[in-house]
Tab-separated table of C-alpha atoms in Angstrom:
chain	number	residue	atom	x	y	z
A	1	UNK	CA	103.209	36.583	115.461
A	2	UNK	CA	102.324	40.740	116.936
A	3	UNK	CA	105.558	42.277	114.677
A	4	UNK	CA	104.205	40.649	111.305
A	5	UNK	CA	100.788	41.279	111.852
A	6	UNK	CA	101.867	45.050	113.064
A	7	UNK	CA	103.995	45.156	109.596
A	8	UNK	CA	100.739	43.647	108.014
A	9	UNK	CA	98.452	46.466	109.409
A	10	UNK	CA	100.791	49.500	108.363
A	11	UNK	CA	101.702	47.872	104.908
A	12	UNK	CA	98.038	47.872	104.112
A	13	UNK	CA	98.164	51.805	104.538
A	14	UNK	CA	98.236	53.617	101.461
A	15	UNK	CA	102.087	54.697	100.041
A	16	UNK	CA	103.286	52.007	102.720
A	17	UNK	CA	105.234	49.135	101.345
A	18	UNK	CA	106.821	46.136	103.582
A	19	UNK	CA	109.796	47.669	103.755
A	20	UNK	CA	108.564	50.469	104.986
A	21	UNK	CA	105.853	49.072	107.438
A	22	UNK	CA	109.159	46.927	108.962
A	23	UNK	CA	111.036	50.231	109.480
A	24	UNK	CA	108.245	51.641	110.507
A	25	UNK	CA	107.705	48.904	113.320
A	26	UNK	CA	111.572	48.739	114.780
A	27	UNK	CA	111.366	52.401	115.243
A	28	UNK	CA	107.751	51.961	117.233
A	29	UNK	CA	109.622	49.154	119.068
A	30	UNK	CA	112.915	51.032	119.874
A	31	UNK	CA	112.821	53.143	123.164
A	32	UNK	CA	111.051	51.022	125.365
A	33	UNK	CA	107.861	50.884	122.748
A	34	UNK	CA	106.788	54.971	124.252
A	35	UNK	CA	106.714	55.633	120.369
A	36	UNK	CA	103.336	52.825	120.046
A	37	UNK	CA	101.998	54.464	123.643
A	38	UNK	CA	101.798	57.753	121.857
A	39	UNK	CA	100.602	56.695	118.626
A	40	UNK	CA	98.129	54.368	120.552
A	41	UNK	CA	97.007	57.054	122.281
A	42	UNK	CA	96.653	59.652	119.270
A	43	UNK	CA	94.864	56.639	117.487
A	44	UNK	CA	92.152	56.306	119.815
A	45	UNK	CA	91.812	59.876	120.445
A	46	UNK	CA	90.886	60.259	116.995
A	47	UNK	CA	88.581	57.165	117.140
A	48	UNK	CA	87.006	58.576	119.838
A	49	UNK	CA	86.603	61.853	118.268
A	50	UNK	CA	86.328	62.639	115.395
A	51	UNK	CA	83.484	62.822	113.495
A	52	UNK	CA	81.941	63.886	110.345
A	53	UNK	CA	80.585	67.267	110.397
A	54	UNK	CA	77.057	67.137	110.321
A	55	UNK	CA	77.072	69.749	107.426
A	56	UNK	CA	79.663	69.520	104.882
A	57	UNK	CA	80.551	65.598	105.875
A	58	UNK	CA	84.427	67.846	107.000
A	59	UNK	CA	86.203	65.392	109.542
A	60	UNK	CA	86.311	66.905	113.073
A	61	UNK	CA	86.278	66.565	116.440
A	62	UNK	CA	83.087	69.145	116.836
A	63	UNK	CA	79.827	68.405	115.341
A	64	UNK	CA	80.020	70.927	113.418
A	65	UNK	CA	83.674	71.304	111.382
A	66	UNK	CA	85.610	74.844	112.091
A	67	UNK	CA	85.212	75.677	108.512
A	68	UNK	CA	81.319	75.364	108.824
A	69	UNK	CA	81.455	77.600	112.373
A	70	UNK	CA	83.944	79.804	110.838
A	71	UNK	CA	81.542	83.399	110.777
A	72	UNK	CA	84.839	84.930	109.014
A	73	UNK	CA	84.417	82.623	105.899
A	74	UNK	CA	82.053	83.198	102.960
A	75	UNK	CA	78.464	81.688	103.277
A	76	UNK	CA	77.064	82.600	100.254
A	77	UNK	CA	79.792	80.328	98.261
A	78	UNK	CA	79.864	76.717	98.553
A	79	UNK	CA	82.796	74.629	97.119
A	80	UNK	CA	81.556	70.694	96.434
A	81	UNK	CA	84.718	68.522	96.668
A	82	UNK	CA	84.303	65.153	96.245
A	83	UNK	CA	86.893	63.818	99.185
A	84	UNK	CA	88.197	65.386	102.960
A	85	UNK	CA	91.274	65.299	100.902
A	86	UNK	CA	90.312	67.510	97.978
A	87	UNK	CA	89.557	70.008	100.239
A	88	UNK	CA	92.598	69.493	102.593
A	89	UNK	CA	94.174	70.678	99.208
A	90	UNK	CA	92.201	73.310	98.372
A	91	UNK	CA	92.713	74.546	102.538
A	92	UNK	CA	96.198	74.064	102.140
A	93	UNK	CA	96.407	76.513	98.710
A	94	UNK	CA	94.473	79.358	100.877
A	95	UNK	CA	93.065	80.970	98.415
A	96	UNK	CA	88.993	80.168	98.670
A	97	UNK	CA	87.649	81.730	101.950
A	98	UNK	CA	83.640	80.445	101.069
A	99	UNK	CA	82.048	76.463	102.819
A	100	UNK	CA	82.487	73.023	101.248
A	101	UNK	CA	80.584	70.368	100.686
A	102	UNK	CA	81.881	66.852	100.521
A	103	UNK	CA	79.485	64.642	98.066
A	104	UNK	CA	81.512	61.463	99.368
A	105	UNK	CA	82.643	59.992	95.896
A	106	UNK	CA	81.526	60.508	92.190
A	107	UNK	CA	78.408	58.568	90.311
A	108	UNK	CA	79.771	55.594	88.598
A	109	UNK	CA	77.914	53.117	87.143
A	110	UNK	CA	80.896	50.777	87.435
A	111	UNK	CA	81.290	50.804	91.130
A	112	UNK	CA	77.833	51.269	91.174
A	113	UNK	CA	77.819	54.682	93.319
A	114	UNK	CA	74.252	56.062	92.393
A	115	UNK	CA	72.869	59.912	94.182
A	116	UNK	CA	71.657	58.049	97.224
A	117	UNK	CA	75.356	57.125	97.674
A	118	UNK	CA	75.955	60.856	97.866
A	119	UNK	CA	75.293	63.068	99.968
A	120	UNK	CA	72.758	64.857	96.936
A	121	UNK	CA	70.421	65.016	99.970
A	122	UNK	CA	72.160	67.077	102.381
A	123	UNK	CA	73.543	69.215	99.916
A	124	UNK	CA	69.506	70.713	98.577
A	125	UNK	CA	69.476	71.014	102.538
A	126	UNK	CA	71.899	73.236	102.570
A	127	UNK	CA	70.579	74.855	99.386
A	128	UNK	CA	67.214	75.269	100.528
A	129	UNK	CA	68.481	78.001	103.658
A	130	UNK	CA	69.028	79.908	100.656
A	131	UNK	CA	72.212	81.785	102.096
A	132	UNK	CA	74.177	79.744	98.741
A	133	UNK	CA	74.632	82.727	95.833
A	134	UNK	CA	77.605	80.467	94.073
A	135	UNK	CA	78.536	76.710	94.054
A	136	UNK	CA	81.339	75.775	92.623
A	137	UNK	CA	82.032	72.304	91.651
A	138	UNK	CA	85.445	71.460	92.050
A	139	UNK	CA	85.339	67.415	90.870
A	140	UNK	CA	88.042	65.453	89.360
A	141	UNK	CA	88.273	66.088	85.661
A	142	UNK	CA	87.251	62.368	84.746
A	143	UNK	CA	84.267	61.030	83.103
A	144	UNK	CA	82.666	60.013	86.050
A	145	UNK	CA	83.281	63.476	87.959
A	146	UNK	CA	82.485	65.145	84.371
A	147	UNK	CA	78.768	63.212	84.410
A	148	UNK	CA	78.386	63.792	88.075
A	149	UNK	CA	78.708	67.567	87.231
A	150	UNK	CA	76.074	67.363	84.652
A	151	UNK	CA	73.731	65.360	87.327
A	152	UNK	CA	74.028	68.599	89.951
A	153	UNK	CA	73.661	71.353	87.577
A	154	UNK	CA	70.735	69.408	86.860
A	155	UNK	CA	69.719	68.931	90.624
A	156	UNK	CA	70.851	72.703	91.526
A	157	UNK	CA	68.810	74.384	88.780
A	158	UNK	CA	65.691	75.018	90.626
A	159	UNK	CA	67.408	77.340	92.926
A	160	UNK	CA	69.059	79.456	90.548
A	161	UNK	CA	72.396	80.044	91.403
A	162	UNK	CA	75.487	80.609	90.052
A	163	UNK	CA	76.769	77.456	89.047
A	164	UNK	CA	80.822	77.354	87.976
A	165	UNK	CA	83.553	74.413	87.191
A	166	UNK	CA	87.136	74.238	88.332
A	167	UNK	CA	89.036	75.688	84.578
A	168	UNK	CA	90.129	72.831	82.465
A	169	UNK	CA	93.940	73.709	81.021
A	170	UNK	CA	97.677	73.798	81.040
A	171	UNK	CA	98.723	73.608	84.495
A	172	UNK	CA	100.833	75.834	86.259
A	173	UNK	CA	104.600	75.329	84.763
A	174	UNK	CA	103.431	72.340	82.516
A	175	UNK	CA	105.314	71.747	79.247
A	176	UNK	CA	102.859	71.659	76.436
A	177	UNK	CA	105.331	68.381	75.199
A	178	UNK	CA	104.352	66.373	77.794
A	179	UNK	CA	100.998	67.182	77.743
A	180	UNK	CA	97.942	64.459	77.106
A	181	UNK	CA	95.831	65.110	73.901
A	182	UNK	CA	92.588	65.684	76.083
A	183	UNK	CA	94.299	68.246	78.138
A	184	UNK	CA	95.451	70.214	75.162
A	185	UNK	CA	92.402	70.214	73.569
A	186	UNK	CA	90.695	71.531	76.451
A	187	UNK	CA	93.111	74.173	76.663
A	188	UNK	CA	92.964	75.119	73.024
A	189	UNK	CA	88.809	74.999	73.055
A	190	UNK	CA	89.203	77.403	76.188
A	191	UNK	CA	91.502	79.725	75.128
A	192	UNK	CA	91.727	83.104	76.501
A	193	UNK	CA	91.260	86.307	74.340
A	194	UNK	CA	93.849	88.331	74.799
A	195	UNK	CA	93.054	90.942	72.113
A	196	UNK	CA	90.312	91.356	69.057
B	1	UNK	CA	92.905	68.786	116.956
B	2	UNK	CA	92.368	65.206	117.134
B	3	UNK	CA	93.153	64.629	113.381
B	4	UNK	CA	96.606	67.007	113.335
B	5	UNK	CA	98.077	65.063	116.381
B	6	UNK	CA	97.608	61.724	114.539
B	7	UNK	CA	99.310	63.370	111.469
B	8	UNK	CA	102.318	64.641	113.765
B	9	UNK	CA	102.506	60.960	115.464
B	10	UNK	CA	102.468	59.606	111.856
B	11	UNK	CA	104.721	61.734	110.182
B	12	UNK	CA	107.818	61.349	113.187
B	13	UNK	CA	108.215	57.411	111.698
B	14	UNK	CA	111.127	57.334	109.443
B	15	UNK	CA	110.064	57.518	105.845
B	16	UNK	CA	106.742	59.474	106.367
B	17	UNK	CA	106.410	62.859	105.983
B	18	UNK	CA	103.616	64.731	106.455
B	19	UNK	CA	101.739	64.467	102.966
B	20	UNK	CA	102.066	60.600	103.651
B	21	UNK	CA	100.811	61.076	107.024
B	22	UNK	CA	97.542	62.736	105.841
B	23	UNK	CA	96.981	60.303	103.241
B	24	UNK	CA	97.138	57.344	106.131
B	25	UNK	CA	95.047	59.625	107.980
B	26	UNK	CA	92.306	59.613	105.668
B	27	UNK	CA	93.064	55.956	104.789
B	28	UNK	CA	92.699	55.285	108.080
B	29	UNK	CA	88.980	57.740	108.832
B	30	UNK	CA	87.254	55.948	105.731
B	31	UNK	CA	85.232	53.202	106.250
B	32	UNK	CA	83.709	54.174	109.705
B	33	UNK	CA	87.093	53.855	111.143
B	34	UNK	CA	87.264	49.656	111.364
B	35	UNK	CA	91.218	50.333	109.973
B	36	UNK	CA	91.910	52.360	113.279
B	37	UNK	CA	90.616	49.763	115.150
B	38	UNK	CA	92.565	47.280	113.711
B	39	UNK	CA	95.842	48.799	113.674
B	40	UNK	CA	95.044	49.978	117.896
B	41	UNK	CA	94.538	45.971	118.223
B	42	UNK	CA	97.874	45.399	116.166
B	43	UNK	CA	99.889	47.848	118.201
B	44	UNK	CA	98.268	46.882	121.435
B	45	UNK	CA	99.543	43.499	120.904
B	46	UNK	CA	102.932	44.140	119.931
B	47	UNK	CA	102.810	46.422	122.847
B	48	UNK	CA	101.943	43.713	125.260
B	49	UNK	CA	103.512	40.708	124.067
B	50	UNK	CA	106.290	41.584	122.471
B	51	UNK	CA	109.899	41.590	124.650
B	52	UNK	CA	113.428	41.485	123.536
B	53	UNK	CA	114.895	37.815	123.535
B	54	UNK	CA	117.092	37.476	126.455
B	55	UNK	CA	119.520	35.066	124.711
B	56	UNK	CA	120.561	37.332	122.157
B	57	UNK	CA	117.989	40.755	122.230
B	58	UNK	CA	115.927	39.988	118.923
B	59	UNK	CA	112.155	40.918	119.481
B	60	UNK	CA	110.106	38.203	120.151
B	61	UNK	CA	106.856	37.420	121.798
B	62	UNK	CA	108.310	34.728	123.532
B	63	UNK	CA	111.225	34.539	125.859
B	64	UNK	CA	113.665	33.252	124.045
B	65	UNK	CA	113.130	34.367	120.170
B	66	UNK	CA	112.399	31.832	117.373
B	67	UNK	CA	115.743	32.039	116.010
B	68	UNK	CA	118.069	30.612	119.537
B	69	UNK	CA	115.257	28.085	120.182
B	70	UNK	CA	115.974	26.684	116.945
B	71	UNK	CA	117.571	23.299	117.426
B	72	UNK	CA	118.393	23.475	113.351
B	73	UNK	CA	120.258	26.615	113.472
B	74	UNK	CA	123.996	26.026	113.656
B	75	UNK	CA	124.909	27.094	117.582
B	76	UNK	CA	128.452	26.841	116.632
B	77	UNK	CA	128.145	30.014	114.611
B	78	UNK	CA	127.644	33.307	116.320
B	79	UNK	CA	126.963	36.897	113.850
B	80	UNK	CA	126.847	40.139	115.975
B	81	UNK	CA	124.861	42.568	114.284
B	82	UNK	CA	123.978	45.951	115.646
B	83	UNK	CA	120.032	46.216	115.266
B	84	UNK	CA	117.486	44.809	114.389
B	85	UNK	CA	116.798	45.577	111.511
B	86	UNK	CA	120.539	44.110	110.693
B	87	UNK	CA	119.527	40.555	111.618
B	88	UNK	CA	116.070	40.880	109.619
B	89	UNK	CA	118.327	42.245	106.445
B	90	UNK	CA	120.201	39.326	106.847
B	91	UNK	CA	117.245	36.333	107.459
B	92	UNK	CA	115.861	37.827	104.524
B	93	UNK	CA	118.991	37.140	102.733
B	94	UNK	CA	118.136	33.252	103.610
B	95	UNK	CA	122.156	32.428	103.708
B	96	UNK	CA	122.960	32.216	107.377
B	97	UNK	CA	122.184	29.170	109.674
B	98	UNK	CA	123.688	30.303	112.741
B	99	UNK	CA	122.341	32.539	115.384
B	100	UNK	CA	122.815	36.440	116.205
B	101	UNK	CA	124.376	38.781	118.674
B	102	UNK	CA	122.235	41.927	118.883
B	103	UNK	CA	124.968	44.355	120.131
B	104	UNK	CA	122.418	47.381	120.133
B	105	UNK	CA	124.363	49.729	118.561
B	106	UNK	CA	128.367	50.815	118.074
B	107	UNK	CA	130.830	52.540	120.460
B	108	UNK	CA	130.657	56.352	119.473
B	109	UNK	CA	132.094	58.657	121.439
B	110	UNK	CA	130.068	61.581	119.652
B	111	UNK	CA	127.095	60.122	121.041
B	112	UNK	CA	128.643	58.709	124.405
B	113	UNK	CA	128.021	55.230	124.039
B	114	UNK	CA	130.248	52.907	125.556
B	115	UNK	CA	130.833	49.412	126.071
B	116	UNK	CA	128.505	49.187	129.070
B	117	UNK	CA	125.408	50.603	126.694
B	118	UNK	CA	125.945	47.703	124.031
B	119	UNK	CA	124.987	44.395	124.850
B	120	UNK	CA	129.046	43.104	125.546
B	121	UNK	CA	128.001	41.602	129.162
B	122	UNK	CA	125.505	39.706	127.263
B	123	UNK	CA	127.488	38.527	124.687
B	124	UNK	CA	130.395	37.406	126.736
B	125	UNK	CA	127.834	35.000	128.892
B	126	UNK	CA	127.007	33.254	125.746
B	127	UNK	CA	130.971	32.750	124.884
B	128	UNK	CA	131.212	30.905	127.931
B	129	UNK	CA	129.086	28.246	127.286
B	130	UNK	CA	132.249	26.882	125.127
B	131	UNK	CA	129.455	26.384	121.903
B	132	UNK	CA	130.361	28.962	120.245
B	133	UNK	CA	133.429	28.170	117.573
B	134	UNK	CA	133.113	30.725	115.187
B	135	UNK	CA	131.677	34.351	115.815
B	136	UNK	CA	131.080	36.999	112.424
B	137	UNK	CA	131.565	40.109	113.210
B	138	UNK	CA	128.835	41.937	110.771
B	139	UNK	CA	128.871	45.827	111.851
B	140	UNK	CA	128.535	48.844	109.453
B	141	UNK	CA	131.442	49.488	107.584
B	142	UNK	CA	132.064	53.194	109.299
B	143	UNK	CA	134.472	54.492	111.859
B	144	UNK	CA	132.427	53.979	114.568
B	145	UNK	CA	131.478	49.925	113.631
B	146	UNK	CA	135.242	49.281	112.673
B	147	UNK	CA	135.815	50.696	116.202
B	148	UNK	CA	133.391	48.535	117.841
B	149	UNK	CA	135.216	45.480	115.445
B	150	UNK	CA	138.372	46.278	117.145
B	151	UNK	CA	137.422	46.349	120.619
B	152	UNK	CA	135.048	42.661	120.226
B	153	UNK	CA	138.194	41.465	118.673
B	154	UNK	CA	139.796	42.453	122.173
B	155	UNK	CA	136.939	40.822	123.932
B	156	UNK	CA	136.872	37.991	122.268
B	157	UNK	CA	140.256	36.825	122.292
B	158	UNK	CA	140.324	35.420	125.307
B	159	UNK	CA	138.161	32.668	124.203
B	160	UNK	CA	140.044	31.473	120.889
B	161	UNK	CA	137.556	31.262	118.539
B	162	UNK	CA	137.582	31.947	114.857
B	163	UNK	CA	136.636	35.884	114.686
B	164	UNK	CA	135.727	37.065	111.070
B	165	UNK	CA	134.320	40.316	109.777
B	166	UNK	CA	132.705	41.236	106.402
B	167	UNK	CA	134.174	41.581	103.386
B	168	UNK	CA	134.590	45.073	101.899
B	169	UNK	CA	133.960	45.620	98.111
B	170	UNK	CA	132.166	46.248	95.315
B	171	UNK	CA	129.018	45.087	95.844
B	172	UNK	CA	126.972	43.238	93.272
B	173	UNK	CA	125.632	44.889	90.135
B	174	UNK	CA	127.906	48.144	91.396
B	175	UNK	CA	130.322	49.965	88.431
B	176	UNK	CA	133.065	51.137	89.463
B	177	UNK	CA	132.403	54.330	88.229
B	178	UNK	CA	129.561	55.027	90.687
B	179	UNK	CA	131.521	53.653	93.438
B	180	UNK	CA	133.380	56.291	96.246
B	181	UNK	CA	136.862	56.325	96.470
B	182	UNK	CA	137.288	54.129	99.858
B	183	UNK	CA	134.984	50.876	98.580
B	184	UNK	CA	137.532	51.458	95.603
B	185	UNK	CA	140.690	51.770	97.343
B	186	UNK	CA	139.319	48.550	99.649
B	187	UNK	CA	138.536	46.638	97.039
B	188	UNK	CA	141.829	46.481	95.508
B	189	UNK	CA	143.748	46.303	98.677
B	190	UNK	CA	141.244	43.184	99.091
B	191	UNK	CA	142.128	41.799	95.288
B	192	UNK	CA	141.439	38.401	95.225
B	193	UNK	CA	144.319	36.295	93.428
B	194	UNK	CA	143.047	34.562	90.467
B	195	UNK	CA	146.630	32.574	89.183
B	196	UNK	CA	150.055	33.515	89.698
């Protein structure tokens, strides 16, 4: 039956329920179905596409992203994020004007991601043009990102950089009360000087 | 941009905004695209094969829908629903046996729908066929859908059938505390008699 395999496809979507995926399909089936011609149409056009960007693994429709071709942005920093969407977050902020990297994932023995799963290779690449002054590695603060962060200091040190991590603390209008143990600690180890 | 015009077709379904839209975006990139393709061939299908029933206006990829070419459903009892979506609310409620109306809507004149826009014409064709004994009125309980009750009941007499609507109450698990004043006041005006 099309409708239940259409709810099927869209309920397999991430934050998509069936509820949702049904609503979802009566309003692509209302109106003489123009709402599926468009979304058909925006579908393939991204199919068709987009690709990654042969440098920082970006999504885009060039072969090289706009944020790599960007001459206004910063080439001597490099931000390594580990997903499109970690840096769709960081773009959306607008606060870092530098390149990204996208490693692709975190090592985890687990899900058994090892470096060639990452894109380690590309990155000493990039390193190697020797524009890079600063890399920043902005990875989730997890064990796995934690031990991938240890791996590309240790990859990164030949080419002696600057070599920084995202601060580890209260966030922004967090209530120390509801705060986890870990996060408080970290906060407390880090702890700013304010006077001596 | 490829990507942003996906995220705009996305985010106009009801229920997505556009955070949601980026996340099935990305959800939907991963994985060298195989969930685009799939959800194109979902759509596509729906697209092609899927037509309103002409009995009673219920998508279907057939003709006739699955629900009036059911020799077990009662064809003695008619419910008019306005969408959809009404008739799926109620087949998931697995209570009714009968078959559906889909009147496409509710007279408004706001939004300058008359009689000829809903699917009366329709409706009165299947009266004539002399099955119908019973027909259930079930339309929103606003101005507009007791309106629209009104003017089927108009309709509808000519054929002498028994004509119900809804009840209007407190719905299950409500308090009355919650509950606006006009379910209230309808409720008691309802009051069922226990003894006297």
């Amino acid at each position: 039956m099309p409708i239940n395999e259409l709810i099927h496809s869209l309920s397999k979507m991430p934050g998509v329920g069936h509820r949702l995926a049904q609503r979802m399909t009566l309003f692509l089936l209302k109106n003489e179905k123009v709402a599926i011609a468009q979304l058909v149409g925006a579908l393939q056009n991204v199919y068709n596409n987009v690709h990654k960007c042969k440098c920082c693994g970006n999504f885009s429709s060039a072969h090289i992203c706009n944020i790599c071709s960007d001459s206004k942005r910063d080439a001597t920093q490099l931000c390594i994020v580990e997903t499109v969407s970690d840096l769709w977050a960081l773009e959306r902020a607008k606060f870092f004007n530098g390149r990204y990297h996208i490693l692709g994932g975190v090592l985890s023995a687990i899900d058994n991601v090892g470096p060639d799963k990452l894109t380690i290779h590309g990155l000493l690449e990039r390193m190697q043009s020797g524009k890079i002054e600063e890399v920043i590695i902005a990875l989730s603060a997890t064990i796995e990102g934690q031990s991938t962060l240890f791996y590309l200091m240790d990859v990164l040190e030949p080419f002696h950089v600057r070599i920084s991590s995202l601060a580890q603390g209260v966030p922004i209008g967090g209530e120390l009360n509801y705060l986890d143990n870990a996060t408080l600690s970290a906060a407390f180890q880090d702890r700013r000087l304010l006077a001596s």
